[in-house]
Tab-separated table of C-alpha atoms and ligand atoms in Angstrom:
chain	number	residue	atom	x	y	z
A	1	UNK	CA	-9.420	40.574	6.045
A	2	UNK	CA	-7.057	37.657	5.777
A	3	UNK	CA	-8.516	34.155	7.687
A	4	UNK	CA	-6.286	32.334	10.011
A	5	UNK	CA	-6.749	28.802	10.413
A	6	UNK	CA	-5.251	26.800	13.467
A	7	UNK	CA	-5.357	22.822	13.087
A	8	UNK	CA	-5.668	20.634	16.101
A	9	UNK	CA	-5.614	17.140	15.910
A	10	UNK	CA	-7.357	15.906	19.410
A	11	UNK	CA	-7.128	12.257	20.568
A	12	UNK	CA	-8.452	11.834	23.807
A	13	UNK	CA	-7.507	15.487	25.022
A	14	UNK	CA	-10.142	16.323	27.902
A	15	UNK	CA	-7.688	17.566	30.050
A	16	UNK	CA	-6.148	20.023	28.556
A	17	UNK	CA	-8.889	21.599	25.652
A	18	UNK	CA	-10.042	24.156	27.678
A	19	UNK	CA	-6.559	25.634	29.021
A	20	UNK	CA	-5.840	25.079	25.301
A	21	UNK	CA	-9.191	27.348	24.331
A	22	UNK	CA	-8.308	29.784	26.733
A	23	UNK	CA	-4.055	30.228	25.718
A	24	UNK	CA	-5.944	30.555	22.289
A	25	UNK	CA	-8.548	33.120	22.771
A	26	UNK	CA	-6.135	35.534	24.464
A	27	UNK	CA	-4.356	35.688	21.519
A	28	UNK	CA	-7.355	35.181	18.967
A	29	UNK	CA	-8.781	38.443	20.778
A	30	UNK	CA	-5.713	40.477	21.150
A	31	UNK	CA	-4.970	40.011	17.366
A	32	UNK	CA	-7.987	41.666	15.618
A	33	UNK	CA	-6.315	42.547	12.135
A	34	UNK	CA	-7.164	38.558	11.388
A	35	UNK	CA	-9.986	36.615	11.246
A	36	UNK	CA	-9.789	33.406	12.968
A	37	UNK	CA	-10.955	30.032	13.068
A	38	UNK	CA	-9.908	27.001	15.516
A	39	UNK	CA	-10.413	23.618	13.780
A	40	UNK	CA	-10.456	20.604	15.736
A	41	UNK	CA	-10.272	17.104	14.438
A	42	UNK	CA	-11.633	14.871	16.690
A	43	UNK	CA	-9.656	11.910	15.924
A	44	UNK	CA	-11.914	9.330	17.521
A	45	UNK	CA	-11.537	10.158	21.324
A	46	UNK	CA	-12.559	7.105	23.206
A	47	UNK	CA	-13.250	10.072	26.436
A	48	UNK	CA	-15.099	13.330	26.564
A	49	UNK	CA	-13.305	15.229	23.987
A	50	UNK	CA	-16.096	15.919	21.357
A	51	UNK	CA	-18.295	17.144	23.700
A	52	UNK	CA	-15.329	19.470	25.249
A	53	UNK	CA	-15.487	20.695	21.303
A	54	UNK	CA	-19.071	21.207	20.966
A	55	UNK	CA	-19.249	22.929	23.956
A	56	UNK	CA	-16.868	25.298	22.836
A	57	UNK	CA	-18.487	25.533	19.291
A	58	UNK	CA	-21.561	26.689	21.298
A	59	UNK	CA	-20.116	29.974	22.646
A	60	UNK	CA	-17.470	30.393	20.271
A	61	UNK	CA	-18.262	30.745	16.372
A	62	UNK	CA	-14.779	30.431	15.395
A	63	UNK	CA	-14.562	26.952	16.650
A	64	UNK	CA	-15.104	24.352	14.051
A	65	UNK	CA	-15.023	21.022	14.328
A	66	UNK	CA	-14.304	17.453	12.109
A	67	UNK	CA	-15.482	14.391	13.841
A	68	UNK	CA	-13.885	11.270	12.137
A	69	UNK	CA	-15.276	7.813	12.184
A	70	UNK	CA	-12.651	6.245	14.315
A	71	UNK	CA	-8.960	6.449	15.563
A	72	UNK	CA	-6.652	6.991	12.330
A	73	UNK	CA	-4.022	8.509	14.020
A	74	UNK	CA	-2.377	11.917	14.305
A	75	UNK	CA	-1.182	12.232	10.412
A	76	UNK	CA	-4.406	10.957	8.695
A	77	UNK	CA	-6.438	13.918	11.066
A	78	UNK	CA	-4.179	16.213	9.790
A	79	UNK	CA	-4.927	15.348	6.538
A	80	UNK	CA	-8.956	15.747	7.357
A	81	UNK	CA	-7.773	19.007	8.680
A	82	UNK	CA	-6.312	20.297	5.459
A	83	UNK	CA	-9.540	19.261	3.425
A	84	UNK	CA	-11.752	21.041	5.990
A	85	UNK	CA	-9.965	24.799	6.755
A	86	UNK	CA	-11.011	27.307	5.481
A	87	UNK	CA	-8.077	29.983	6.426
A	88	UNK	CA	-5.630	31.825	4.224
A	89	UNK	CA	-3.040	29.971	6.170
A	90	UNK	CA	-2.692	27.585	8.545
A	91	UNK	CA	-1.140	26.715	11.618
A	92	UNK	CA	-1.063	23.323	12.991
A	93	UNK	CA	-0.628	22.822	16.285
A	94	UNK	CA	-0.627	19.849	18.946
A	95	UNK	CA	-3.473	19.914	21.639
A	96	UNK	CA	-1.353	19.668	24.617
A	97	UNK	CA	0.283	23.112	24.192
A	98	UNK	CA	3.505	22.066	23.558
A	99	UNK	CA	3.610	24.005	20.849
A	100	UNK	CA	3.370	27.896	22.569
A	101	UNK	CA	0.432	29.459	20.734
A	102	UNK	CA	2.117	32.729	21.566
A	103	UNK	CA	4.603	32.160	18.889
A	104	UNK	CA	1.945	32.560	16.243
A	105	UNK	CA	2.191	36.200	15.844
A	106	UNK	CA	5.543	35.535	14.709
A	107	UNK	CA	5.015	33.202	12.500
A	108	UNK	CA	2.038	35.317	10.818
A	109	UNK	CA	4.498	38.434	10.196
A	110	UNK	CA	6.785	35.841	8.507
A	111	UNK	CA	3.569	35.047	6.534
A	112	UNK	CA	3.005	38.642	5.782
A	113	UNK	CA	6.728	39.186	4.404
A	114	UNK	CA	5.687	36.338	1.924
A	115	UNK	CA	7.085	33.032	3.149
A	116	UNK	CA	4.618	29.824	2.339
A	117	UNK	CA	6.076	27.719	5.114
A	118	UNK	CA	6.929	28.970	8.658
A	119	UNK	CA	7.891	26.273	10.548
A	120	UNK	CA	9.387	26.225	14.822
A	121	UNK	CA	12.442	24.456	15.020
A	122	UNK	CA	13.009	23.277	18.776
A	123	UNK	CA	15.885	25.056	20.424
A	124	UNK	CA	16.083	22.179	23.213
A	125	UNK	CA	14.041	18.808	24.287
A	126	UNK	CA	12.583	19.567	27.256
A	127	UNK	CA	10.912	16.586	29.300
A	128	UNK	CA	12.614	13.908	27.244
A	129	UNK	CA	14.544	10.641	27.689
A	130	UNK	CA	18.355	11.302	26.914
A	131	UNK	CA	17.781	7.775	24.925
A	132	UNK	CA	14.986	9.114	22.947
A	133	UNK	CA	17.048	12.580	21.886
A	134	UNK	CA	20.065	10.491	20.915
A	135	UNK	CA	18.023	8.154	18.544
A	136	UNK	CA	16.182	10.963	17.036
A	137	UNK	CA	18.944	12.833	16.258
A	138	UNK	CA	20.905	9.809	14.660
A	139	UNK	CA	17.613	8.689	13.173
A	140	UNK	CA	17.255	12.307	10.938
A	141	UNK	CA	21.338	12.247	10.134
A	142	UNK	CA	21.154	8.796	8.356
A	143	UNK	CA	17.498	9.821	6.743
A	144	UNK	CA	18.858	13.297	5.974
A	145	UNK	CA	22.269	10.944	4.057
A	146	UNK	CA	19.787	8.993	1.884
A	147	UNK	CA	17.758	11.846	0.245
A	148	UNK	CA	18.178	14.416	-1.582
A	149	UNK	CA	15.266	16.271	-0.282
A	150	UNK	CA	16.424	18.672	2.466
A	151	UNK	CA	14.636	17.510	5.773
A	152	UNK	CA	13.985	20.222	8.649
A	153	UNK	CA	16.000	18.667	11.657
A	154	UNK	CA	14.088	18.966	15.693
A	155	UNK	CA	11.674	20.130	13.873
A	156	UNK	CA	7.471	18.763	14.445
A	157	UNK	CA	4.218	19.441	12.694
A	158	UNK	CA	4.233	22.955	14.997
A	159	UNK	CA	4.024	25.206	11.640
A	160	UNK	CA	2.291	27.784	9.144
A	161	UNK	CA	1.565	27.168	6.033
A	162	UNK	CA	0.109	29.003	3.341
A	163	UNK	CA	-3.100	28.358	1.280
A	164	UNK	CA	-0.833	27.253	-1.414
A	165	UNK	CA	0.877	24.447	0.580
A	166	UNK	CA	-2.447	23.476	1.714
A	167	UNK	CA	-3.695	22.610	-1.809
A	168	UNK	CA	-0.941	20.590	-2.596
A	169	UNK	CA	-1.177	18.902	0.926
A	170	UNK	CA	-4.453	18.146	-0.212
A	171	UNK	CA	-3.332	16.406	-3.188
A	172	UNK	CA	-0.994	13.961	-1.858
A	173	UNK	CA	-3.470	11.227	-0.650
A	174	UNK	CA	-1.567	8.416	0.367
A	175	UNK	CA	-2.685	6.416	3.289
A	176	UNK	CA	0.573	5.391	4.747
A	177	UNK	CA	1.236	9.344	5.631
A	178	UNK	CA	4.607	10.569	6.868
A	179	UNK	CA	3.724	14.050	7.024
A	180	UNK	CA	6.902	15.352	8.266
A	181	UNK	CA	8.752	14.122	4.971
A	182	UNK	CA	5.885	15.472	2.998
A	183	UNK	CA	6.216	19.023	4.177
A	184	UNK	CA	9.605	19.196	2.692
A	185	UNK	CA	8.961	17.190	-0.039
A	186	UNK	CA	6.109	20.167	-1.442
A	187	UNK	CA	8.845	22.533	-1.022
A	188	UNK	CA	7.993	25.840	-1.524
A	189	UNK	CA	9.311	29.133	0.650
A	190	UNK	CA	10.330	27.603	4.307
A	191	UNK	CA	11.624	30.034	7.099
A	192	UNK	CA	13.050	28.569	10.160
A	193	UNK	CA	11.916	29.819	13.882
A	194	UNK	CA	13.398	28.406	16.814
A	195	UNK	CA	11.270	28.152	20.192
A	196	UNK	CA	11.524	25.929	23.158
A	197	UNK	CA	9.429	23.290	23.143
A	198	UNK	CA	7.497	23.321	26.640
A	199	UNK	CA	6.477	20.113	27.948
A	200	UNK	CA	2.636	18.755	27.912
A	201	UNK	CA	0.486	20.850	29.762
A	202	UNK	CA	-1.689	17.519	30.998
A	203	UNK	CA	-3.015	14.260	29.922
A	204	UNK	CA	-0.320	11.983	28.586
A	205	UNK	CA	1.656	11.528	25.170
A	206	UNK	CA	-0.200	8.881	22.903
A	207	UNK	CA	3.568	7.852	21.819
A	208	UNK	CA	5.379	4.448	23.108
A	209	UNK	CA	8.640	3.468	21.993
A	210	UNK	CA	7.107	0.725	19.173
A	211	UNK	CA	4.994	3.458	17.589
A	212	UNK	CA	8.023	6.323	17.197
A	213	UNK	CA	10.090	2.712	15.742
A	214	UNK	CA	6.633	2.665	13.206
A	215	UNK	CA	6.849	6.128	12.620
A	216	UNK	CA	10.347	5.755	11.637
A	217	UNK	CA	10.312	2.961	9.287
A	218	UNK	CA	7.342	4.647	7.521
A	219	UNK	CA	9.424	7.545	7.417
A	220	UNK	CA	12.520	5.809	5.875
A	221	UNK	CA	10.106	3.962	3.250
A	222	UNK	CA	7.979	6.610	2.285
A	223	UNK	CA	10.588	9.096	1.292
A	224	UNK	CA	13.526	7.127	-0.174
A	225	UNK	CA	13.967	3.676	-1.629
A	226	UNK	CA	17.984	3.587	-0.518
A	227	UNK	CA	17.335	0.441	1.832
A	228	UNK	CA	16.864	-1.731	-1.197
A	229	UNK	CA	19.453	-0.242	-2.912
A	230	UNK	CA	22.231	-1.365	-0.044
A	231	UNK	CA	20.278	-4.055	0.306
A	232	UNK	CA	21.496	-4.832	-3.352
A	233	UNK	CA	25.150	-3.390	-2.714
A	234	UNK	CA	25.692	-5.700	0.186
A	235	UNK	CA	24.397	-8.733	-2.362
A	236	UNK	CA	26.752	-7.420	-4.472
A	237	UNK	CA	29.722	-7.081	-2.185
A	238	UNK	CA	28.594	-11.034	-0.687
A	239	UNK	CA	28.784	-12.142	-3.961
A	240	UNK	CA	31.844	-10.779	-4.704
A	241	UNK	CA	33.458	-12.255	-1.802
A	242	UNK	CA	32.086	-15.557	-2.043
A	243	UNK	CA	33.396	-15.648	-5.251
A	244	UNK	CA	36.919	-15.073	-4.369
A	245	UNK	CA	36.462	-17.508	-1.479
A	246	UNK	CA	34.707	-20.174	-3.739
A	247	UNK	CA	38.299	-20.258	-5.945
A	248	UNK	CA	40.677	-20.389	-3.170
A	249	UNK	CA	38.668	-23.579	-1.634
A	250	UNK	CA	38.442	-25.279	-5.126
A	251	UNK	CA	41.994	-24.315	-5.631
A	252	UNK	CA	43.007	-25.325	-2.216
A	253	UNK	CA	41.145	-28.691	-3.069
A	254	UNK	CA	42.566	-29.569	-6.092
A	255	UNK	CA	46.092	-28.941	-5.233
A	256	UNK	CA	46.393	-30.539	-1.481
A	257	UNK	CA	43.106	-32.663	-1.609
A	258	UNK	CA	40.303	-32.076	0.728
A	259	UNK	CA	39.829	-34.084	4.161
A	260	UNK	CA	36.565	-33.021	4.941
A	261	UNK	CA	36.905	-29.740	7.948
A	262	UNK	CA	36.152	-26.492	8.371
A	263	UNK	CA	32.802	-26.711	9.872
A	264	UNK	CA	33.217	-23.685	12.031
A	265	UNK	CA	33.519	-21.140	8.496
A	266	UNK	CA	30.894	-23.068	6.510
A	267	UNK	CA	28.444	-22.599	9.661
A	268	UNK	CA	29.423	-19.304	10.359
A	269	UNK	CA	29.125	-18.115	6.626
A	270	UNK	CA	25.565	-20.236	6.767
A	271	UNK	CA	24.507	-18.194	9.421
A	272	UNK	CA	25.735	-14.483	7.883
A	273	UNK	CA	24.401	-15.070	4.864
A	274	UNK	CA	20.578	-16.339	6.277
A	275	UNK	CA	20.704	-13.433	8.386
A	276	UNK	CA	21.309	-11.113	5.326
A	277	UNK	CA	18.762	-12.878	2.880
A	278	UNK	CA	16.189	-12.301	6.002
A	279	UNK	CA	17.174	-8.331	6.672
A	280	UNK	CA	16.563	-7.933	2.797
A	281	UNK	CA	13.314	-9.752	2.565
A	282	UNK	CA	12.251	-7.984	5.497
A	283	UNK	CA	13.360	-4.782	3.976
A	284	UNK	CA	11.170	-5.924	0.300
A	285	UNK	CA	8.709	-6.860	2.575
A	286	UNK	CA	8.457	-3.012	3.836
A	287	UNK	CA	7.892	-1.527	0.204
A	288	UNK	CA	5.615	-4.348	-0.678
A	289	UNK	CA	3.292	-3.817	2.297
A	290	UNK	CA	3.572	0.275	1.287
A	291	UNK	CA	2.056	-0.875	-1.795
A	292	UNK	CA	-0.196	-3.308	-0.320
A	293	UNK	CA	-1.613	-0.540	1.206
A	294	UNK	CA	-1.569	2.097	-1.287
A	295	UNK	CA	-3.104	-0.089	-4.368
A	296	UNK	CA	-6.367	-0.214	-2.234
A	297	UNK	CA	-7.195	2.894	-2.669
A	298	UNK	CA	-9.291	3.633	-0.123
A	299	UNK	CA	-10.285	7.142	1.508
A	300	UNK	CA	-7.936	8.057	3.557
A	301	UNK	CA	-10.468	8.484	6.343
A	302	UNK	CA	-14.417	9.013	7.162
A	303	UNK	CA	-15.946	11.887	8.908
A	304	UNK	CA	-18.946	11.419	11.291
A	305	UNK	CA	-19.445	14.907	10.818
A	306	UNK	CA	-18.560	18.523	10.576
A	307	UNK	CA	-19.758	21.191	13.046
A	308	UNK	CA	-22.682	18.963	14.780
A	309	UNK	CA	-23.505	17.842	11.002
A	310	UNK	CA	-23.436	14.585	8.786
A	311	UNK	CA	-21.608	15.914	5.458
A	312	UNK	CA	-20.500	14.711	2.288
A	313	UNK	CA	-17.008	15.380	1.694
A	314	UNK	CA	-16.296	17.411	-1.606
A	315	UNK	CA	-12.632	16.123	-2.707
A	316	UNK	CA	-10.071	18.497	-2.548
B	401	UDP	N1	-3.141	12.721	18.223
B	401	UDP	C1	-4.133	12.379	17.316
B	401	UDP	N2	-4.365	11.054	17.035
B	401	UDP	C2	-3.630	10.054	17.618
B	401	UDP	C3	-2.590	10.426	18.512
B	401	UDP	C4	-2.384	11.755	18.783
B	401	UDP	O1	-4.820	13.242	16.773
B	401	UDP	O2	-3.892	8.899	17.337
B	401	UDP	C5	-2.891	14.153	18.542
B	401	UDP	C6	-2.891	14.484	20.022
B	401	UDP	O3	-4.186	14.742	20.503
B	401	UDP	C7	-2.027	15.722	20.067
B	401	UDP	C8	-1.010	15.475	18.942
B	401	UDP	O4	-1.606	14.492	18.109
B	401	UDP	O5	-2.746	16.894	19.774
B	401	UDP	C9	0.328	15.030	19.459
B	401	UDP	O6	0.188	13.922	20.298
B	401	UDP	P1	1.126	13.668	21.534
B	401	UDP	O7	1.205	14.902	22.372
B	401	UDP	O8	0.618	12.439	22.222
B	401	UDP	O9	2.511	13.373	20.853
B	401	UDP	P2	3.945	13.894	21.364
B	401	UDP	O10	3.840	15.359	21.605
B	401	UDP	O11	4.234	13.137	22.605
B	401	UDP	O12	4.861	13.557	20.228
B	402	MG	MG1	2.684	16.188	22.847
């Protein structure tokens, strides 16, 4: 019998893990041609979340459980996730049952017809700012320009993917994570299913507007290295104009003479060009932290321990 593996990251979830449990062992029970386990990465709940989990590892065996060392946030737990399941496939799904567990049957028959990567596109954006749908859709159109990869639009981490996909999730070890953009970039067999996103059952989303605007410069720097490259263009294009401009003042000069004006332009072109230099350096400075980050080397993460117990972790 095939094992199926479903992921939860958990950070600071109390209110909602045991409607979660429940919504889940309906459909754990009802679905008896599969075994099943329920992983949750406790990514270092500051309330009673752990012990939520170990209470529910108690009565339930299929409940497993990663405790990490401290807050990394929601991509570095999935990451723990991946090393730690032990399914055939798995589906990864947020904790505050925004993602319908009922569309898992769906995406198992999928499975079964021999796609590696099922993942729930959202129909419609329930429970969300006009201001943040409008940015998010721009935001994917002028990622989606820049790469050659083919990104899945509306679509989260709300997905199943095979044992293959898993090892080479596995593989790709980078600290600064940007999971979405790695999904794609793996490739391998994607089907599309579209569901309506509901919105969170309780508790409240650990997003703010500054962390989404982190989330999308990491995912603009992990994935493609086109802001240096207009960051070059427009040099190039400056450069090309100043040059024009630089012979029509010396020619302008040299023909009529020069009584010193034209403070207004030379400020104004001061100003545009210090602005520019700044953008790009910023920009550099973006990669250059990336690989600040990445030359460390470090473990991606620590666990406190798996299933109540202190463990080694055996790489990939
Ligand atoms: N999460 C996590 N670590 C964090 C933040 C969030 O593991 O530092 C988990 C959280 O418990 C939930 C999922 O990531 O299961 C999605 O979080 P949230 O619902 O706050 O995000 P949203 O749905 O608003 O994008
Ligand atoms: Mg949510």
């Amino acid at each position: 019998m095939k094992t199926v593996s479903i992921l939860i990251p958990v950070y600071n979830e109390t209110d909602v893990l045991k409607l979660l449990y429940d919504r889940l062992k309906y459909l754990m029970d009802n679905s008896t041609s599969y075994k099943w386990e329920i992983l949750f990465v406790n990514d270092g709940s500051k309330d009673d979340s752990l012990l939520i989990i170990r209470n529910l590892r108690n009565v339930d065996q299929r409940v497993n459980f990663v405790d990490l060392s401290r807050n990394y946030g929601k991509e570095i737990a999935m990451l723990a996730g991946f090393d730690y399941v032990i399914g055939d496939c798995v589906v990864i799904m947020d904790a505050d049952l925004q993602d319908p567990p009922e569309l898992i049957p769906q995406m198992l028959q999928y499975w079964e017809e021999g796609y590696d990567d099922v993942y729930a596109k959202r129909r419609k954006r329930d429970g969300e700012s006009f201001l943040k749908k409008m940015t998010s859709k721009l935001y994917y159109r002028i990622l989606q320009k820049t790469t050659k990869i083919e990104l899945q639009v509306d679509t989260g981490d709300f997905r199943l993917l095979d044992r293959k996909c898993i090892s080479a999730l596995k593989q790709i070890r980078e600290s600064q994570r940007y999971t979405k953009g790695i999904f794609s970039w793996i490739g391998f067999k994607k089907k599309e299913l579209l569901f309506d996103r509901d919105i969170r059952a309780a508790g409240k989303t650990k997003w703010n507007y500054w962390s989404l605007i982190g989330l999308a410069i990491e995912g603009v720097t992990s994935f493609t290295i086109s802001p240096l490259r207009i960051s070059s263009i427009l040099g190039l294009i400056v450069s090309v104009f100043s040059f024009i401009y630089m012979c029509y003042v010396f020619g302008k000069a040299l023909l009529y003479g020069d009584p010193v004006q034209g403070y207004p332009s030379l400020i104004v072109i001061i100003l545009f060009l210090g602005g520019v230099q700044l953008l790009s350096l910023g920009i550099l400075g973006e990669y250059v932290g990336r690989i600040f980050y990445e030359t460390k080397r470090r473990p991606p993460y620590f666990v406190r321990e798996y299933n109540g117990e202190y463990q080694m972790k055996k790489n990939n």
